Coordinates of C-alpha atoms in Angstrom, one line a residue:
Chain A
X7 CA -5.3 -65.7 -97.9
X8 CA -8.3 -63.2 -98.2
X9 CA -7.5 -59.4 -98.6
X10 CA -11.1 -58.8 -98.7
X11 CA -11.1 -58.0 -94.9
X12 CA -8.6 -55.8 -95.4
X13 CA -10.2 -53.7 -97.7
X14 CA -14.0 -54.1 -97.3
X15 CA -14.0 -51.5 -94.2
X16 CA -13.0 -47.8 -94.5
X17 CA -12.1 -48.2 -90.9
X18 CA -10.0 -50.8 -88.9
X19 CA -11.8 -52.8 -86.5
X20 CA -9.8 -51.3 -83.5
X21 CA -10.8 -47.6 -85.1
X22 CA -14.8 -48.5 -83.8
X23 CA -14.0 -48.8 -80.4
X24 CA -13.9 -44.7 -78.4
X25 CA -10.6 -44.3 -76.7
X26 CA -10.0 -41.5 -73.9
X27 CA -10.3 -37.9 -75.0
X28 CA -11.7 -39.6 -78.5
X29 CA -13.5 -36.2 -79.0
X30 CA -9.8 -34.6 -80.0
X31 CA -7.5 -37.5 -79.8
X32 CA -8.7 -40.1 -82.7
X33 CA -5.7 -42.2 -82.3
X34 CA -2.4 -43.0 -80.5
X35 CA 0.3 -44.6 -82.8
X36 CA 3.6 -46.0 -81.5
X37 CA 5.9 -46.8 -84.5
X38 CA 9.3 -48.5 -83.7
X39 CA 12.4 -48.9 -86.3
X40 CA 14.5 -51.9 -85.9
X41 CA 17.1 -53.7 -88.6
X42 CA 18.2 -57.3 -88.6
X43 CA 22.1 -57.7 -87.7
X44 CA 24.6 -58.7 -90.0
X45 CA 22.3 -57.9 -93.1
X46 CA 22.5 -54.6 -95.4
X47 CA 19.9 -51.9 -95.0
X48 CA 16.9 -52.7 -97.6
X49 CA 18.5 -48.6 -98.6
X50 CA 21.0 -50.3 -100.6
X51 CA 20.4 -54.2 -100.2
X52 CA 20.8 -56.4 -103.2
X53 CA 17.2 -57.9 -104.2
X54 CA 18.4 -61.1 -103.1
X55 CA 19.2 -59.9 -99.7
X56 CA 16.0 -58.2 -99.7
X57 CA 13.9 -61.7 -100.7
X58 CA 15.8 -63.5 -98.1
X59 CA 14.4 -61.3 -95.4
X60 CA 11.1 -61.1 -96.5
X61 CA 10.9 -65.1 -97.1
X62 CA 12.3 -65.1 -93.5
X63 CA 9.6 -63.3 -92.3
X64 CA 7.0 -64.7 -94.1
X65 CA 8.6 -68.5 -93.1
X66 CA 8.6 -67.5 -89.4
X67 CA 5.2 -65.6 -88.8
X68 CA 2.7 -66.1 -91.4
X69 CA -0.3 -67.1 -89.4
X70 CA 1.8 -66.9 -86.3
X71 CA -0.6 -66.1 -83.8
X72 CA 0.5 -63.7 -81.0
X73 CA -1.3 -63.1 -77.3
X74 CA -5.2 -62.5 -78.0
X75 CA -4.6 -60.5 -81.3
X76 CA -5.8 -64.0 -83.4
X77 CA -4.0 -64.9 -86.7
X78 CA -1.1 -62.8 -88.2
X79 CA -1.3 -62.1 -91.4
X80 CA 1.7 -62.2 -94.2
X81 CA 0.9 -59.6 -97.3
X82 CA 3.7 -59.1 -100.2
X83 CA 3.0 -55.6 -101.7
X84 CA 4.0 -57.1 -105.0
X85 CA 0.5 -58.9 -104.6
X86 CA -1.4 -56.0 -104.3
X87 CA -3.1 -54.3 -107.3
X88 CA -2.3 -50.3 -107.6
X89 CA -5.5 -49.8 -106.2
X90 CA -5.1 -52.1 -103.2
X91 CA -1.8 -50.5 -102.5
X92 CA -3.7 -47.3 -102.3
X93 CA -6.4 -48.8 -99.8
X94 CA -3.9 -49.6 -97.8
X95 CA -1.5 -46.2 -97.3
X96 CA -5.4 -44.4 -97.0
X97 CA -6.2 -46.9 -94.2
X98 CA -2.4 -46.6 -93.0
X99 CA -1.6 -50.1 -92.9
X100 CA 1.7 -49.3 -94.4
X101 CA 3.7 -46.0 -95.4
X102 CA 3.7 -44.8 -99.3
X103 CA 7.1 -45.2 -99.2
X104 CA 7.0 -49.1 -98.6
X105 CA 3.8 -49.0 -101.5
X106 CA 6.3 -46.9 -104.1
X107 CA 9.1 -49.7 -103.5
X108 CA 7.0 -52.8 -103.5
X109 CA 9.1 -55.3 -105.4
X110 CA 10.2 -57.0 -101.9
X111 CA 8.2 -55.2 -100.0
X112 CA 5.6 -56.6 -97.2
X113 CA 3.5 -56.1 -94.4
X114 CA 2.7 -58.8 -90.8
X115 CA -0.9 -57.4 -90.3
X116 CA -3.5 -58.6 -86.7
X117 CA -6.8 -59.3 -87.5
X118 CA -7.8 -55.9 -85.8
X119 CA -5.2 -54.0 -88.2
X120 CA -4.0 -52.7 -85.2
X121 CA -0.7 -54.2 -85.7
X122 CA 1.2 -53.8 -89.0
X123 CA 4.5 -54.3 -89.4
X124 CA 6.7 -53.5 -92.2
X125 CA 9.2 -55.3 -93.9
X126 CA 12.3 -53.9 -95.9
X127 CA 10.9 -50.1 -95.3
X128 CA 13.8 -47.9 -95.1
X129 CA 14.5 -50.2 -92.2
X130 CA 14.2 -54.0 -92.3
X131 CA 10.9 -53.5 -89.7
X132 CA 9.0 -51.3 -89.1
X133 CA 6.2 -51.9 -85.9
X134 CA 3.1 -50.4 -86.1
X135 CA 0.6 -50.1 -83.2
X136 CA -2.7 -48.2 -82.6
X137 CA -4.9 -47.5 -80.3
X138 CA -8.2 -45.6 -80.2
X139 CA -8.5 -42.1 -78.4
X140 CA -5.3 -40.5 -76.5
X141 CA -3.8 -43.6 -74.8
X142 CA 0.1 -43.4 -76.0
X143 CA 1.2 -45.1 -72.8
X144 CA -0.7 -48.5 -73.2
X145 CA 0.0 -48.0 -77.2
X146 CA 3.8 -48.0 -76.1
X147 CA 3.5 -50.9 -73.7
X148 CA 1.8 -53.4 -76.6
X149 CA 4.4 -52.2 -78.8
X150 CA 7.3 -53.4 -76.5
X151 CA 5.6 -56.5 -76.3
X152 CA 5.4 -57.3 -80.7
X153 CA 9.1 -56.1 -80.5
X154 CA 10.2 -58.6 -77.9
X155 CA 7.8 -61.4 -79.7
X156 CA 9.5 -60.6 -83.0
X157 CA 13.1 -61.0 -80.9
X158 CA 12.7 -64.4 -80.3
X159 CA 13.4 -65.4 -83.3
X160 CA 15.8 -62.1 -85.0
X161 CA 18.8 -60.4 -83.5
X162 CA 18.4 -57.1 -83.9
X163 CA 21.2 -54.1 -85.0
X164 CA 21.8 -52.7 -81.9
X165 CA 24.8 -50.7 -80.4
X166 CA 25.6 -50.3 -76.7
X167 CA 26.8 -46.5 -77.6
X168 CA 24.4 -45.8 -80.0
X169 CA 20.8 -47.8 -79.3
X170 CA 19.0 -49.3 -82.0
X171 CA 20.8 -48.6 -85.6
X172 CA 18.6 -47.4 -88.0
X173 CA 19.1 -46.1 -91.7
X174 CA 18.4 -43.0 -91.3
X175 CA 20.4 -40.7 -88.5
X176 CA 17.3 -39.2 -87.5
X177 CA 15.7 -42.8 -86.1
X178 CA 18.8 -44.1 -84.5
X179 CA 18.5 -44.8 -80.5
X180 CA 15.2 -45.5 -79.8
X181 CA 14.3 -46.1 -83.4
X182 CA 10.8 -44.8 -81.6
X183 CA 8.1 -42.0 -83.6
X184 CA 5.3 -41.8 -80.9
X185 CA 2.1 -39.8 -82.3
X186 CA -1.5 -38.6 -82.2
X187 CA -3.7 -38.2 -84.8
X188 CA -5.7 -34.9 -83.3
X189 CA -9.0 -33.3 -84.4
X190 CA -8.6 -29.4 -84.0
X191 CA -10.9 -27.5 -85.6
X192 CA -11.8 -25.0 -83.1
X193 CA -7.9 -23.7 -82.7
X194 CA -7.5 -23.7 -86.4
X195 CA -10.2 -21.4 -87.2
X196 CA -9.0 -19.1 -84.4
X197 CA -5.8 -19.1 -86.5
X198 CA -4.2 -20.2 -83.0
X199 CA -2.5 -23.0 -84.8
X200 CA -0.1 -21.0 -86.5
X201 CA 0.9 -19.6 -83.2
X202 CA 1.0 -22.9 -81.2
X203 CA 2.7 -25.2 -84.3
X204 CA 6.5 -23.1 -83.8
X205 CA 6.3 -23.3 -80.0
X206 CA 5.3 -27.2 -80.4
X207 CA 8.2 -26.9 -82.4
X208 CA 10.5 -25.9 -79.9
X209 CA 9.9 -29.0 -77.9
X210 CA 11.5 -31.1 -80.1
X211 CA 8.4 -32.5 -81.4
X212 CA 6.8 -32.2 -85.1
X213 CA 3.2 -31.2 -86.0
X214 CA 2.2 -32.6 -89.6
X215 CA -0.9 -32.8 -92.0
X216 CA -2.8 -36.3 -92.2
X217 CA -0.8 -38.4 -94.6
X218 CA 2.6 -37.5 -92.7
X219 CA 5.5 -35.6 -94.1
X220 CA 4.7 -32.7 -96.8
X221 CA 0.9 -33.7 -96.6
X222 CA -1.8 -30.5 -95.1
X223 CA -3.9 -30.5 -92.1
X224 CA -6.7 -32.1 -94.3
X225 CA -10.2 -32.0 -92.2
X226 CA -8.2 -29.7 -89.5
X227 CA -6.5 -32.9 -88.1
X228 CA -3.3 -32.5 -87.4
X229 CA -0.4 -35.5 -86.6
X230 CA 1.9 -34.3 -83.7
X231 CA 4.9 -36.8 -83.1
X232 CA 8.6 -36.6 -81.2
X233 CA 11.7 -35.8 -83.4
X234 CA 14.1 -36.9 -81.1
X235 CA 15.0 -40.7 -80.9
X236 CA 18.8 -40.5 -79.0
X237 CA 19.5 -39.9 -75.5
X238 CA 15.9 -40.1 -74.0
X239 CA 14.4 -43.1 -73.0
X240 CA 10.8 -44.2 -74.9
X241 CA 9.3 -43.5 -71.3
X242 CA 10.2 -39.8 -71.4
X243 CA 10.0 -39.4 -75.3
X244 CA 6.5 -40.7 -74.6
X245 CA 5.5 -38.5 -71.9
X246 CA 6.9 -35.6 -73.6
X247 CA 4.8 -35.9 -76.4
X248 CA 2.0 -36.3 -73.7
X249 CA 2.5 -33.3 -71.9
X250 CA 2.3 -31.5 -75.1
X251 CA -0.9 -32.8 -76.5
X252 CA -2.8 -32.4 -73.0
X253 CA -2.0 -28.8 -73.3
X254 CA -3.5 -29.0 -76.6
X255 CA -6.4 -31.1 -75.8
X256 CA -7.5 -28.3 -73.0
X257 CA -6.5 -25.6 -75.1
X258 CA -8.9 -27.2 -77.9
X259 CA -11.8 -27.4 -75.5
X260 CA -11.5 -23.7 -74.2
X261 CA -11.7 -22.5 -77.8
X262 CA -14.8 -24.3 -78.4
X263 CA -16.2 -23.2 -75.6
X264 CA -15.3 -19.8 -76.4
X265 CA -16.6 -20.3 -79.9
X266 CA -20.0 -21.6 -78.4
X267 CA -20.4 -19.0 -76.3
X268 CA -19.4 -15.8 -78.3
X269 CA -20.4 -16.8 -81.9
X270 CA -22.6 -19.6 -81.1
X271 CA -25.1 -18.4 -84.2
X272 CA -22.3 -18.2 -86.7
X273 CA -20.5 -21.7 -85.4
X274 CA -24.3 -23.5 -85.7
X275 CA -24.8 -22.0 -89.1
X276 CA -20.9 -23.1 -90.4
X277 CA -21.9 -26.3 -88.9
X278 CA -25.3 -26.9 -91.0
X279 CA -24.0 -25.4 -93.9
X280 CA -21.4 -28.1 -94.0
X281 CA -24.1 -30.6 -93.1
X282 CA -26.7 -29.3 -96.0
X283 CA -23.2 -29.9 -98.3
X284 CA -22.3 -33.5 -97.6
X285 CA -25.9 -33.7 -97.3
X286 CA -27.2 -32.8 -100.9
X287 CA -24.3 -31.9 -103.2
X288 CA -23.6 -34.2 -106.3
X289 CA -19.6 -33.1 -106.9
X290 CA -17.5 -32.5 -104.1
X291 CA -13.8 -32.4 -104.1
X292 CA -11.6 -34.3 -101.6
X293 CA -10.7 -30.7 -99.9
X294 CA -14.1 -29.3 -99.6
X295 CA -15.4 -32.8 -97.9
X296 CA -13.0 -33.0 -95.5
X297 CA -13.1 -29.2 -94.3
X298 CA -17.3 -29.5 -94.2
X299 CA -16.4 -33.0 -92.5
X300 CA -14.5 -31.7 -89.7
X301 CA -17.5 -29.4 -89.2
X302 CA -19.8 -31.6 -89.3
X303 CA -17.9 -33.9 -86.8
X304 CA -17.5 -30.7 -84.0
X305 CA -21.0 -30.2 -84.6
X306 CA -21.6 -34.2 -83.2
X307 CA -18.9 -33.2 -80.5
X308 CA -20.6 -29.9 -79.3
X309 CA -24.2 -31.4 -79.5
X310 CA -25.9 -29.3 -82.3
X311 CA -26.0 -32.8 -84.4
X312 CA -27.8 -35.3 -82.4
X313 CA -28.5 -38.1 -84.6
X314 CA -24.9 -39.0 -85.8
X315 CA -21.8 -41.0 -84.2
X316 CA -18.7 -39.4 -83.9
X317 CA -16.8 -42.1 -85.6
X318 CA -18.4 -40.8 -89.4
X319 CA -15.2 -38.1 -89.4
X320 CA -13.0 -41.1 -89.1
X321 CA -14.9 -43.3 -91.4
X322 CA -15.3 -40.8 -94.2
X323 CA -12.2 -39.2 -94.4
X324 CA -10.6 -42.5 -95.7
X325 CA -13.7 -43.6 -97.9
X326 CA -13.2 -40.5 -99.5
X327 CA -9.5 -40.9 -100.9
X328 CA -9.0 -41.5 -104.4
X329 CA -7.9 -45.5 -103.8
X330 CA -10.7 -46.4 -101.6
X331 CA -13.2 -44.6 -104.2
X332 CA -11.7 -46.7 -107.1
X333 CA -11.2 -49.2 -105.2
X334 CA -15.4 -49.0 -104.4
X335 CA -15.7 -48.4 -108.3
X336 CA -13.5 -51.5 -108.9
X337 CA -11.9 -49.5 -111.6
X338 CA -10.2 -46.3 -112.4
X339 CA -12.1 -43.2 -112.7
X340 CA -10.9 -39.9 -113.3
X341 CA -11.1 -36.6 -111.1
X342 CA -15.0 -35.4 -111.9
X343 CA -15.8 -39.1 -111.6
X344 CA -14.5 -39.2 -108.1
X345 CA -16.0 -35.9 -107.4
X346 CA -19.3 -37.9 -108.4
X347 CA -18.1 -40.5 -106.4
X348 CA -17.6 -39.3 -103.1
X349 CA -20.3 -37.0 -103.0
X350 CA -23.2 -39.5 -104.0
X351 CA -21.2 -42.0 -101.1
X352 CA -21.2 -39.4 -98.9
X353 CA -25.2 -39.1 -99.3
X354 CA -25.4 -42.5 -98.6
X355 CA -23.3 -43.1 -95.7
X356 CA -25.5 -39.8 -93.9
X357 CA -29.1 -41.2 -95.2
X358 CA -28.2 -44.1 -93.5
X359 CA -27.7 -42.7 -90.0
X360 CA -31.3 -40.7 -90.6
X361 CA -33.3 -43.8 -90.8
Chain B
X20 CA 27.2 -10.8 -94.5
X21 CA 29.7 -13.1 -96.3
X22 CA 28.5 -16.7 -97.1
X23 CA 29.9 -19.1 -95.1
X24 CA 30.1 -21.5 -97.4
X25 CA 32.2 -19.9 -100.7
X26 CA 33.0 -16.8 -98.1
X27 CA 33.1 -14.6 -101.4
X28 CA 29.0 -14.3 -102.3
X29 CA 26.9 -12.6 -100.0
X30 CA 24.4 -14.5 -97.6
X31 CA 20.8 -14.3 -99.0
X32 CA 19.6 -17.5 -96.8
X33 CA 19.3 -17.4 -92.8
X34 CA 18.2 -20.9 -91.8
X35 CA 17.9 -22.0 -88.2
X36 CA 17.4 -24.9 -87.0
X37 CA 15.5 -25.2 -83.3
X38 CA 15.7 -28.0 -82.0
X39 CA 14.6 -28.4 -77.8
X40 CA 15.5 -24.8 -77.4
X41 CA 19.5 -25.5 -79.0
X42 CA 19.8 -23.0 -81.8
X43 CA 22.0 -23.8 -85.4
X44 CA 22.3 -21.2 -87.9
X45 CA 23.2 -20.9 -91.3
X46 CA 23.7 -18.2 -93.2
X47 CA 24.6 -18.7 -97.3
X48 CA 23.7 -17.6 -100.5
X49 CA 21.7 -19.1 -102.5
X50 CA 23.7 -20.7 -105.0
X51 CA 25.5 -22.7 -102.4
X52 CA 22.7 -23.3 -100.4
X53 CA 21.3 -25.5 -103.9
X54 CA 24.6 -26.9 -104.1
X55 CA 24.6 -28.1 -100.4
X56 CA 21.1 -29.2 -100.7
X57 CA 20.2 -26.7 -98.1
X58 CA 17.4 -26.3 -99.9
X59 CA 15.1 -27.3 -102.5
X60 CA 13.1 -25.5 -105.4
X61 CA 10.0 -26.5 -106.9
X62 CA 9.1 -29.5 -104.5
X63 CA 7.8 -28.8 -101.4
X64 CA 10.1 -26.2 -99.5
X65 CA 12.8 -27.9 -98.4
X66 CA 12.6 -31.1 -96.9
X67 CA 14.5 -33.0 -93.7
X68 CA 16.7 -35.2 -96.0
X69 CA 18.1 -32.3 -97.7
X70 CA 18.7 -30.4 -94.7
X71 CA 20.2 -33.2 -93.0
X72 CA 22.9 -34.1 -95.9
X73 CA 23.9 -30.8 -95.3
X74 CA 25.0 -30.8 -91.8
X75 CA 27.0 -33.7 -92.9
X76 CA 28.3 -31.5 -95.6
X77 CA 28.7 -28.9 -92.5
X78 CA 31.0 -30.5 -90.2
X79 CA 34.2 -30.3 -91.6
X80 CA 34.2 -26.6 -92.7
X81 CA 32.3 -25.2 -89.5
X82 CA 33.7 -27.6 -86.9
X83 CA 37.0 -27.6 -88.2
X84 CA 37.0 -24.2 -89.7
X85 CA 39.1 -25.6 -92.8
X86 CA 38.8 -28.1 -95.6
X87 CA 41.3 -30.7 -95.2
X88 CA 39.2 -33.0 -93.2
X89 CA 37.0 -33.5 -95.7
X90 CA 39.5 -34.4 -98.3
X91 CA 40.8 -37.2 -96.1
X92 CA 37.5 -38.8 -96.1
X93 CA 36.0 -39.3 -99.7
X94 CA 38.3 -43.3 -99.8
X95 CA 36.6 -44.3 -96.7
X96 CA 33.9 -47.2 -97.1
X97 CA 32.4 -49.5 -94.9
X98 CA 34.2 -52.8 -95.4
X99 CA 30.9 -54.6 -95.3
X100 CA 28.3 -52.9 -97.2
X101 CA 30.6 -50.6 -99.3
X102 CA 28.9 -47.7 -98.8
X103 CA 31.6 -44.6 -98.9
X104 CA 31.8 -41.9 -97.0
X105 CA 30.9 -39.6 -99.7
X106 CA 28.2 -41.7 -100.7
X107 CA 27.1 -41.3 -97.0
X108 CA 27.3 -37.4 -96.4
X109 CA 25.5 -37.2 -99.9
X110 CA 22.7 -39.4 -99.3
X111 CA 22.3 -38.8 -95.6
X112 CA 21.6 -42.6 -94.6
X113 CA 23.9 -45.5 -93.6
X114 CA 23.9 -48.9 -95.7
X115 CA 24.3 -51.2 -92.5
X116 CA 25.1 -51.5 -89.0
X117 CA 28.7 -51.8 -89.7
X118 CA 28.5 -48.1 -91.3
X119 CA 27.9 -46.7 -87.8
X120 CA 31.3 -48.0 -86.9
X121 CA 33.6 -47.5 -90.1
X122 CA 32.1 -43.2 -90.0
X123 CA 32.2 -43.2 -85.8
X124 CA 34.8 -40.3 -85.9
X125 CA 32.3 -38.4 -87.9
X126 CA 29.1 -39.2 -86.4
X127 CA 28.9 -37.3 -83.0
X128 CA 28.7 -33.8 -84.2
X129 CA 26.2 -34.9 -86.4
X130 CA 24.0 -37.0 -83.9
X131 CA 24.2 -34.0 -81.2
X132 CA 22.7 -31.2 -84.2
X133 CA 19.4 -34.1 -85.0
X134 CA 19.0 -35.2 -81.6
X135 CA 19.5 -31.5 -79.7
X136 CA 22.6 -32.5 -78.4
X137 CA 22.4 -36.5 -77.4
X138 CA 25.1 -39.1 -78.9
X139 CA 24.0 -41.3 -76.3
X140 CA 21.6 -44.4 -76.1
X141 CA 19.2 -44.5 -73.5
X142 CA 16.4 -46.9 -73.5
X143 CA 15.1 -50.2 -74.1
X144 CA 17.7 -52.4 -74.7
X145 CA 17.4 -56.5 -76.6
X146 CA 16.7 -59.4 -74.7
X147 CA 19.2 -60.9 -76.4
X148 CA 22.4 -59.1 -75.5
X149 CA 21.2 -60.2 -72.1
X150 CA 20.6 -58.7 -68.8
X151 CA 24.3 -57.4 -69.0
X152 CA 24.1 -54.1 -70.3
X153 CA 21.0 -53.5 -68.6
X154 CA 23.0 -54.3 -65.0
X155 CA 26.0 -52.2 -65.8
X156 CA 23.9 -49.4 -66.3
X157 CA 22.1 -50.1 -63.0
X158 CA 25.6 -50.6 -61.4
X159 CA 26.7 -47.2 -62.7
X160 CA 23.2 -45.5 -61.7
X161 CA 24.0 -46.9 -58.1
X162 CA 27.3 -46.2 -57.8
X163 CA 26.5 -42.7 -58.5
X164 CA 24.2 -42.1 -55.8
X165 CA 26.4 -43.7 -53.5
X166 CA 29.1 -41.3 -54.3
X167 CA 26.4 -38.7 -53.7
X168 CA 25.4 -39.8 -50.3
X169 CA 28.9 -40.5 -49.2
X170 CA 29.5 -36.4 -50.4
X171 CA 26.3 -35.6 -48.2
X172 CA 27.8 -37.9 -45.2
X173 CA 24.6 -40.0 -45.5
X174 CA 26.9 -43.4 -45.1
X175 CA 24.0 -45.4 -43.9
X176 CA 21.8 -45.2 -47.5
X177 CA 25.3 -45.6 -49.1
X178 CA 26.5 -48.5 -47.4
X179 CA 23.2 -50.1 -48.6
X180 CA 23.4 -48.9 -52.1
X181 CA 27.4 -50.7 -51.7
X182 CA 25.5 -54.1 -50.7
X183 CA 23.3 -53.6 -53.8
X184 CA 26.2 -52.8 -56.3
X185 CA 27.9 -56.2 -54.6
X186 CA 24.7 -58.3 -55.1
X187 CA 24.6 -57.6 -58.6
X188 CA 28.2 -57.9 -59.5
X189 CA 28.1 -61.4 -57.6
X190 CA 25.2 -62.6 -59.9
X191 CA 26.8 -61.5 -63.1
X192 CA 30.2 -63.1 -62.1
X193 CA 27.9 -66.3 -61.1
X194 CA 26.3 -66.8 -64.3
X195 CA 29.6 -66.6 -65.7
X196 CA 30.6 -69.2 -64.5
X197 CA 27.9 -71.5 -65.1
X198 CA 27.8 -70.1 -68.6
X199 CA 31.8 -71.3 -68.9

C-alpha cells in the first residue's frame, strides 16, 4: 500500500483534465450520505461497532476494482501521520471531521482520487465524486453508479416515508449535497457578491468559503451547494443548483467584461501587481497568496497573462496550505517558516512555466 | 415585544430563517436564545447545529402553544440504540435508523422547517427493496392522470393509462408468486 501517490501531487489526477465552463466552474462534486441497516450511527456507535464496519469495508473492497476507475484503494486514517491527515482534507480527499475523529475512521479512494468514500463520518458512508469544470449532471450519474456498486454487497437504512436515513435531520431523503467549487473574482470586487449570496439564499441553496462550513471565500472561490435533501428528487435538487450557477456563471462573465472594458488599466495593473508578488516576494501569507492568486488566474482567463495554464490557481492554492507545506518540509515548521515556504515554492512553481 | 420563549424578558434577537421563500421567525432575548442554543458567542456566529437543536426545542411551545408535551417526552428512547428523546432534541442527530421510528410523532414539524416544508421522500430508491416501491409509485403517478383525464372526458388516453396500471399490477402479483 503506497500513500505516496496520494500525496506527491497538489492536484488529483482528474483535477488536470479542463471540464466545461473550467474558466469559473473548477469542479462539480456530488456527495451522497448513506448508513448501513441494523447498525448504530458511527454518532454514538461503540468502537467495536465502529471496527466492525470499517473491517467490513476494508474485507469487501480493498483493491476491489470498479468499471474503468482501476484499483480501489482502502486508507485507515489511524495510519496517517498528522501531516498526512492534513494533505488529505487540503486535497479534499476526506472532510476534517472524518480527520478530527480518526480512531476508526477510513477512506475507499480510485486511482484518479476522484472517488473517495468515507467510512464511519457522521454517516457510515459518505460517496464522494468529482468532476472537472461545471458538469454536475454526469458527476450525479457516476455517483449513482459507486452507490449501487457499494449495494451489492450492503443494505442500506432506508425508509419508504422518509428516503435515505441519515444522522443528521438536515441529510435525510436524498442524503444528496450537490456543489461547485466556482472562481469569482470579477463579482466579488464589484461587491456584487454580497448582493447575490442572500438571494442564492433564498433558493434553498448555500454559498460557502473553500474548506466548507465557517471557512472564507479564500482566492474569491466560492462553494455553492443545495440545502434541501427531502421531498425533491436528486434530478431536480441537481438542476436547481444548475440553474443557479448558470446565472452566475453569465453574471461572472458580464462583469469581467465590464471590468475589461471600463477599468481595463486598473484591472491589468491589479493583475501584474499580483503577478510581480508571487513572482519575487520571499514571505507571503496564506491570505495574501491566494487573493494575488485569484488575480493572477483572471489575468490567464482574460488573456493579459499568456505564458501560464489556468490549472496553477487550482494547483497552488492547495500547495500552499499549512499540511502540504510541512508535508513538502517533511517536518513541522512554524508560521514565518511557512510564510518562507510558500513564497520561495511559489517562485518556483512560476519560474518553471517561464522557461 | 415579549420573548417568546420566558414571555417575561423582552425580545432583543429577531432570527429568520428563509428557506425556498418559507419564512420562520424568532423573536427572544438573549438570555434564552443562549439557553436554547439559538445562538452562539465567541465561535463563529452561530452555527446550523445550534440553530437546528433549537427548532426541536421549538416545537412543543410554538406548535402546541403550551409545555406539557414536552414533559411527556424526556422517558422516551429508542429501544435499539438508546438514544432518548432529550438526548435527541439536545444534540440534534439520531443514533440509528430505528430513532426515526421511536421520535416519528415528533419528526414532521421539524423535517417541514429544514427541508422548506417536505416530510416526504422522493428519489432514488435501493435496489434492494426491489422494484416494489418504485412500481407503486408509478401505479399511483398513473392512476392520477387517469383520474385527470377521465375529469377532462379524455377516456381514450385513460383507458390506456387503465391497461398500464393493470400490466404492472399483473407483474407484481406474478413475481409473487414465483417468489412463494
Amino acid at each position: 500500500m503506497s500513500l505516496e501517490k496520494f500525496m506527491s501531487d497538489a492536484i488529483s489526477p482528474w483535477m488536470k483534465e479542463n471540464g466545461p465552463d473550467c474558466d469559473i466552474v473548477m469542479s462539480s462534486r456530488i456527495r451522497l450520505a448513506r448508513n448501513f441497516e441494523n447498525r448504530t450511527f458511527p454518532l454514538i456507535a461503540k468502537a467495536e461497532d465502529l471496527d466492525d464496519v470499517l473491517n467490513f469495508f476494508q474485507d469487501s473492497y480493498q483493491d476491489a476494482s470498479f468499471k474503468d476507475r482501476g484499483q480501489m484503494q482502502f486508507v485507515r486514517i489511524a495510519d496517517l501521520s498528522p501531516i498526512e491527515k492534513k494533505v488529505f482534507v487540503e486535497k479534499h480527499l476526506i472532510s476534517p471531521h472524518l480527520a478530527e475523529h480518526a480512531e476508526e475512521a477510513g477512506v475507499l479512494l480510485s486511482e484518479s482520487e476522484q472517488v473517495s468514500i468515507m467510512v464511519n463520518e457522521e454517516d457510515h458512508l459518505r460517496i464522494q465524486l468529482y468532476l472537472p469544470g461545471f458538469q454536475l449532471q454526469k458527476a450525479l450519474q457516476e455517483a449513482f453508479e459507486v452507490d449501487d456498486w457499494l449495494e451489492q454487497k450492503i443494505t442500506y437504512a432506508f425508509d419508504e416515508e422518509r428516503g435515505y436515513l441519515t444522522t443528521c435531520p438536515t441529510n435525510v431523503g436524498t442524503g444528496l449535497r450537490a456543489s461547485v467549487m466556482m472562481h469569482l473574482p470579477a463579482l466579488t470586487m464589484t461587491h456584487q457578491m454580497n448582493r447575490l449570496t442572500p438571494a442564492i439564499n433564498q433558493l434553498g441553496l448555500v454559498v460557502r468559503g473553500i474548506y466548507g462550513e465557517g471557512s472564507e471565500a479564500q482566492g474569491n472561490i466560492y462553494q455553492i451547494s443545495n440545502q434541501i435533501t427531502l421531498g425533491k428528487s436528486e434530478q431536480d435538487i441537481v438542476e436547481d443548483l444548475e440553474s443557479v450557477v448558470s446565472q452566475l456563471v453569465e453574471q461572472e462573465r458580464q462583469a469581467r467584461q465590464t471590468l475589461t472594458e471600463e477599468l481595463s488599466i486598473q484591472l491589468e495593473d491589479r493583475i501584474f501587481r499580483s503577478y510581480g508578488t508571487l513572482r519575487y516576494s520571499r514571505i507571503i501569507e496564506s491570505k495574501e497568496a491566494a487573493t494575488c492568486l485569484s488575480d493572477v488566474r483572471l489575468g490567464i482567463d482574460l488573456g493579459y497573462i499568456e505564458d501560464m495554464p489556468q490549472s496553477i490557481l487550482n494547483e497552488l492554492m492547495v500547495l500552499i496550505q499549512p499540511g502540504f507545506l510541512q508535508h513538502y518540509a517533511n517536518r513541522s515548521l512554524s508560521g514565518r517558516e511557512r510564510d518562507v515556504l510558500r513564497a520561495s515554492l511559489i517562485r518556483e512553481r512560476m519560474h518553471l512555466e517561464n522557461n | 415585544m415579549e420573548c417568546q420563549e420566558c414571555h417575561i424578558r423582552p425580545a432583543t434577537l429577531h432570527l429568520t430563517n428563509v428557506v425556498n421563500g418559507q419564512k420562520t421567525e424568532m423573536h427572544v432575548c438573549e438570555q434564552c436564545a443562549k439557553e436554547n442554543g439559538y445562538v452562539s458567542y465567541g465561535q463563529e456566529g452561530y452555527s446550523l447545529h445550534n440553530l437546528l437543536s433549537g427548532l426541536f426545542h421549538m416545537n412543543p411551545s410554538t406548535v402546541q402553544g403550551h409545555k406539557h408535551f414536552s414533559q411527556a417526552q424526556p422517558t422516551l428512547a429508542c429501544p435499539k440504540c438508546g438514544l432518548t428523546y432529550n438526548e435527541f432534541t439536545r444534540i440534534g442527530k439520531f443514533g440509528c435508523a430505528s430513532c426515526y421510528e421511536t421520535f416519528e410523532d415528533n419528526l414532521n414539524p421539524v423535517f417541514r422547517r429544514v427541508h422548506s416544508g417536505n416530510t416526504k421522500h422522493e428519489g432514488k430508491i435501493p435496489k434492494r427493496m426491489g422494484g416494489g416501491i418504485e412500481k407503486k409509485r408509478k401505479i399511483a403517478a398513473y392512476r392520477e392522470s387517469m383520474q385527470q383525464y377521465i375529469q377532462a372526458e379524455e377516456f381514450e388516453k385513460a383507458a390506456e393509462l387503465r391497461d398500464k396500471i393493470r400490466s404492472l399490477e399483473q407483474q407484481s402479483d406474478e413475481r409473487e408468486e414465483g417468489e412463494s
